[in-house]
Amino acid sequence: IFARVFANIPVNIPFRGNLVLRGEAIIPYSVFEKINENLEDAYKNPRNLTSGTVRQLKSESAAGRGVMFFAFALVSAEDMDFSDSHENELEFLERIGFETVDRVKVTRDTVEGAVMDFLAQAGKNDFASDGLVLMYDSISYGDSPGSTAKFPKNAVAFKWSDEKAET
């Protein structure tokens, strides 16, 4: 059913076994604007439209809205070894047909520049972006600090400043 709702999820996945991944659903601004052109009561933003679309029970209605899925984490892939690397996991997902989030490897010396590059790109994207997540590539090292009741401690999330406008 998801391959019919999401425009970019592969219909056939060349992997046999249990596969669990996490990701983000989006409707690009360009598609959102086209949908709103034909409505009297326009949607306020692409995120609300995406959320409502994905929750619909009728995949035919959702399919026409151009919802895209971008994987950001592989939870499990039966009998696979990724050599303790999140990057290897995401590359695997790409090989089997999934689109993944944009990412770049950084060091202590390059992280600040990379964050600034992502911030500069955020306003040019055809989709909403409210921040950036930094995490260790090594799964075991990232898991070593443990987690709080709600969140793992293997990543740091940065939120961009709110956009302000006069209405």
mmCIF file of C-alpha atoms in Angstrom, residues 45-146:
data_model
loop_
_atom_site.group_PDB
_atom_site.id
_atom_site.type_symbol
_atom_site.label_atom_id
_atom_site.label_comp_id
_atom_site.label_asym_id
_atom_site.label_seq_id
_atom_site.Cartn_x
_atom_site.Cartn_y
_atom_site.Cartn_z
ATOM 1 C CA ASN A 45 1.625 24.453 4.705
ATOM 2 C CA PRO A 46 3.051 21.302 3.110
ATOM 3 C CA ARG A 47 3.608 19.566 6.456
ATOM 4 C CA ASN A 48 -0.070 19.658 7.417
ATOM 5 C CA LEU A 49 -1.055 18.444 3.955
ATOM 6 C CA THR A 50 1.526 15.645 4.090
ATOM 7 C CA SER A 51 0.384 14.487 7.513
ATOM 8 C CA GLY A 52 -3.272 14.434 6.506
ATOM 9 C CA THR A 53 -2.487 12.716 3.213
ATOM 10 C CA VAL A 54 -0.458 9.907 4.773
ATOM 11 C CA ARG A 55 -3.180 9.250 7.353
ATOM 12 C CA GLN A 56 -5.861 8.825 4.683
ATOM 13 C CA LEU A 57 -7.178 5.321 4.356
ATOM 14 C CA LYS A 58 -7.644 5.593 0.584
ATOM 15 C CA SER A 59 -4.279 5.231 -1.132
ATOM 16 C CA GLU A 60 -5.790 6.416 -4.439
ATOM 17 C CA SER A 61 -6.478 9.863 -2.944
ATOM 18 C CA ALA A 62 -3.039 10.090 -1.417
ATOM 19 C CA ALA A 63 -1.190 8.904 -4.519
ATOM 20 C CA GLY A 64 -2.112 12.004 -6.536
ATOM 21 C CA ARG A 65 -0.511 14.345 -4.031
ATOM 22 C CA GLY A 66 3.123 13.580 -4.804
ATOM 23 C CA VAL A 67 4.150 12.497 -1.314
ATOM 24 C CA MET A 68 7.843 11.584 -1.179
ATOM 25 C CA PHE A 69 9.607 9.395 1.385
ATOM 26 C CA PHE A 70 13.223 9.918 2.447
ATOM 27 C CA ALA A 71 14.811 7.287 4.679
ATOM 28 C CA PHE A 72 17.025 8.533 7.493
ATOM 29 C CA ALA A 73 17.623 5.355 9.506
ATOM 30 C CA LEU A 74 17.773 1.624 9.020
ATOM 31 C CA VAL A 75 16.376 -0.025 12.135
ATOM 32 C CA SER A 76 17.032 -3.596 11.029
ATOM 33 C CA ALA A 77 17.741 -5.702 7.976
ATOM 34 C CA GLU A 78 17.623 -9.418 8.611
ATOM 35 C CA ASP A 79 20.977 -11.219 8.257
ATOM 36 C CA MET A 80 22.852 -8.122 7.047
ATOM 37 C CA ASP A 81 26.167 -6.781 8.393
ATOM 38 C CA PHE A 82 26.920 -3.112 7.814
ATOM 39 C CA SER A 83 30.347 -3.055 9.491
ATOM 40 C CA ASP A 84 29.176 -0.803 12.315
ATOM 41 C CA SER A 85 28.382 2.086 9.932
ATOM 42 C CA HIS A 86 25.261 4.211 9.487
ATOM 43 C CA GLU A 87 26.659 5.334 6.121
ATOM 44 C CA ASN A 88 26.803 1.690 4.964
ATOM 45 C CA GLU A 89 23.186 1.239 6.057
ATOM 46 C CA LEU A 90 22.005 4.265 4.063
ATOM 47 C CA GLU A 91 24.014 3.197 1.014
ATOM 48 C CA PHE A 92 22.327 -0.225 1.247
ATOM 49 C CA LEU A 93 18.890 1.426 1.290
ATOM 50 C CA GLU A 94 19.852 3.423 -1.806
ATOM 51 C CA ARG A 95 21.019 0.254 -3.577
ATOM 52 C CA ILE A 96 17.644 -1.397 -3.003
ATOM 53 C CA GLY A 97 15.728 1.606 -4.342
ATOM 54 C CA PHE A 98 15.017 3.974 -1.463
ATOM 55 C CA GLU A 99 15.858 7.658 -1.490
ATOM 56 C CA THR A 100 17.722 8.773 1.615
ATOM 57 C CA VAL A 101 18.311 12.105 3.286
ATOM 58 C CA ASP A 102 21.188 14.294 2.149
ATOM 59 C CA ARG A 103 24.246 13.793 4.284
ATOM 60 C CA VAL A 104 27.947 14.578 4.432
ATOM 61 C CA LYS A 105 30.781 13.093 6.472
ATOM 62 C CA VAL A 106 32.511 15.636 8.670
ATOM 63 C CA THR A 107 35.398 15.899 11.090
ATOM 64 C CA ARG A 108 35.873 18.177 14.046
ATOM 65 C CA ASP A 109 37.551 20.628 11.626
ATOM 66 C CA THR A 110 34.834 20.561 8.942
ATOM 67 C CA VAL A 111 31.605 20.255 10.930
ATOM 68 C CA GLU A 112 30.946 23.993 11.317
ATOM 69 C CA GLY A 113 31.349 24.655 7.598
ATOM 70 C CA ALA A 114 29.115 21.713 6.724
ATOM 71 C CA VAL A 115 26.367 22.971 9.057
ATOM 72 C CA MET A 116 26.585 26.412 7.433
ATOM 73 C CA ASP A 117 26.386 24.804 3.965
ATOM 74 C CA PHE A 118 23.223 22.904 4.947
ATOM 75 C CA LEU A 119 21.724 26.090 6.404
ATOM 76 C CA ALA A 120 22.462 28.003 3.185
ATOM 77 C CA GLN A 121 20.893 25.198 1.113
ATOM 78 C CA ALA A 122 17.773 24.911 3.298
ATOM 79 C CA GLY A 123 16.141 28.005 1.813
ATOM 80 C CA LYS A 124 16.771 26.776 -1.742
ATOM 81 C CA ASN A 125 15.229 23.324 -1.286
ATOM 82 C CA ASP A 126 11.832 22.422 -2.731
ATOM 83 C CA PHE A 127 10.840 21.083 0.690
ATOM 84 C CA ALA A 128 10.598 22.329 4.256
ATOM 85 C CA SER A 129 13.639 21.902 6.477
ATOM 86 C CA ASP A 130 13.583 22.924 10.100
ATOM 87 C CA GLY A 131 17.019 21.705 11.100
ATOM 88 C CA LEU A 132 19.855 19.249 10.899
ATOM 89 C CA VAL A 133 20.929 16.151 12.808
ATOM 90 C CA LEU A 134 24.572 15.338 13.527
ATOM 91 C CA MET A 135 25.405 11.770 14.482
ATOM 92 C CA TYR A 136 28.334 9.403 14.695
ATOM 93 C CA ASP A 137 28.824 7.030 11.774
ATOM 94 C CA SER A 138 29.972 4.258 14.139
ATOM 95 C CA ILE A 139 26.815 2.605 15.435
ATOM 96 C CA SER A 140 28.502 1.032 18.478
ATOM 97 C CA TYR A 141 30.257 4.263 19.480
ATOM 98 C CA GLY A 142 27.046 6.235 19.008
ATOM 99 C CA ASP A 143 25.100 3.737 21.126
ATOM 100 C CA SER A 144 27.659 3.766 23.960
ATOM 101 C CA PRO A 145 26.260 6.856 25.769
ATOM 102 C CA GLY A 146 22.842 5.173 26.010
#
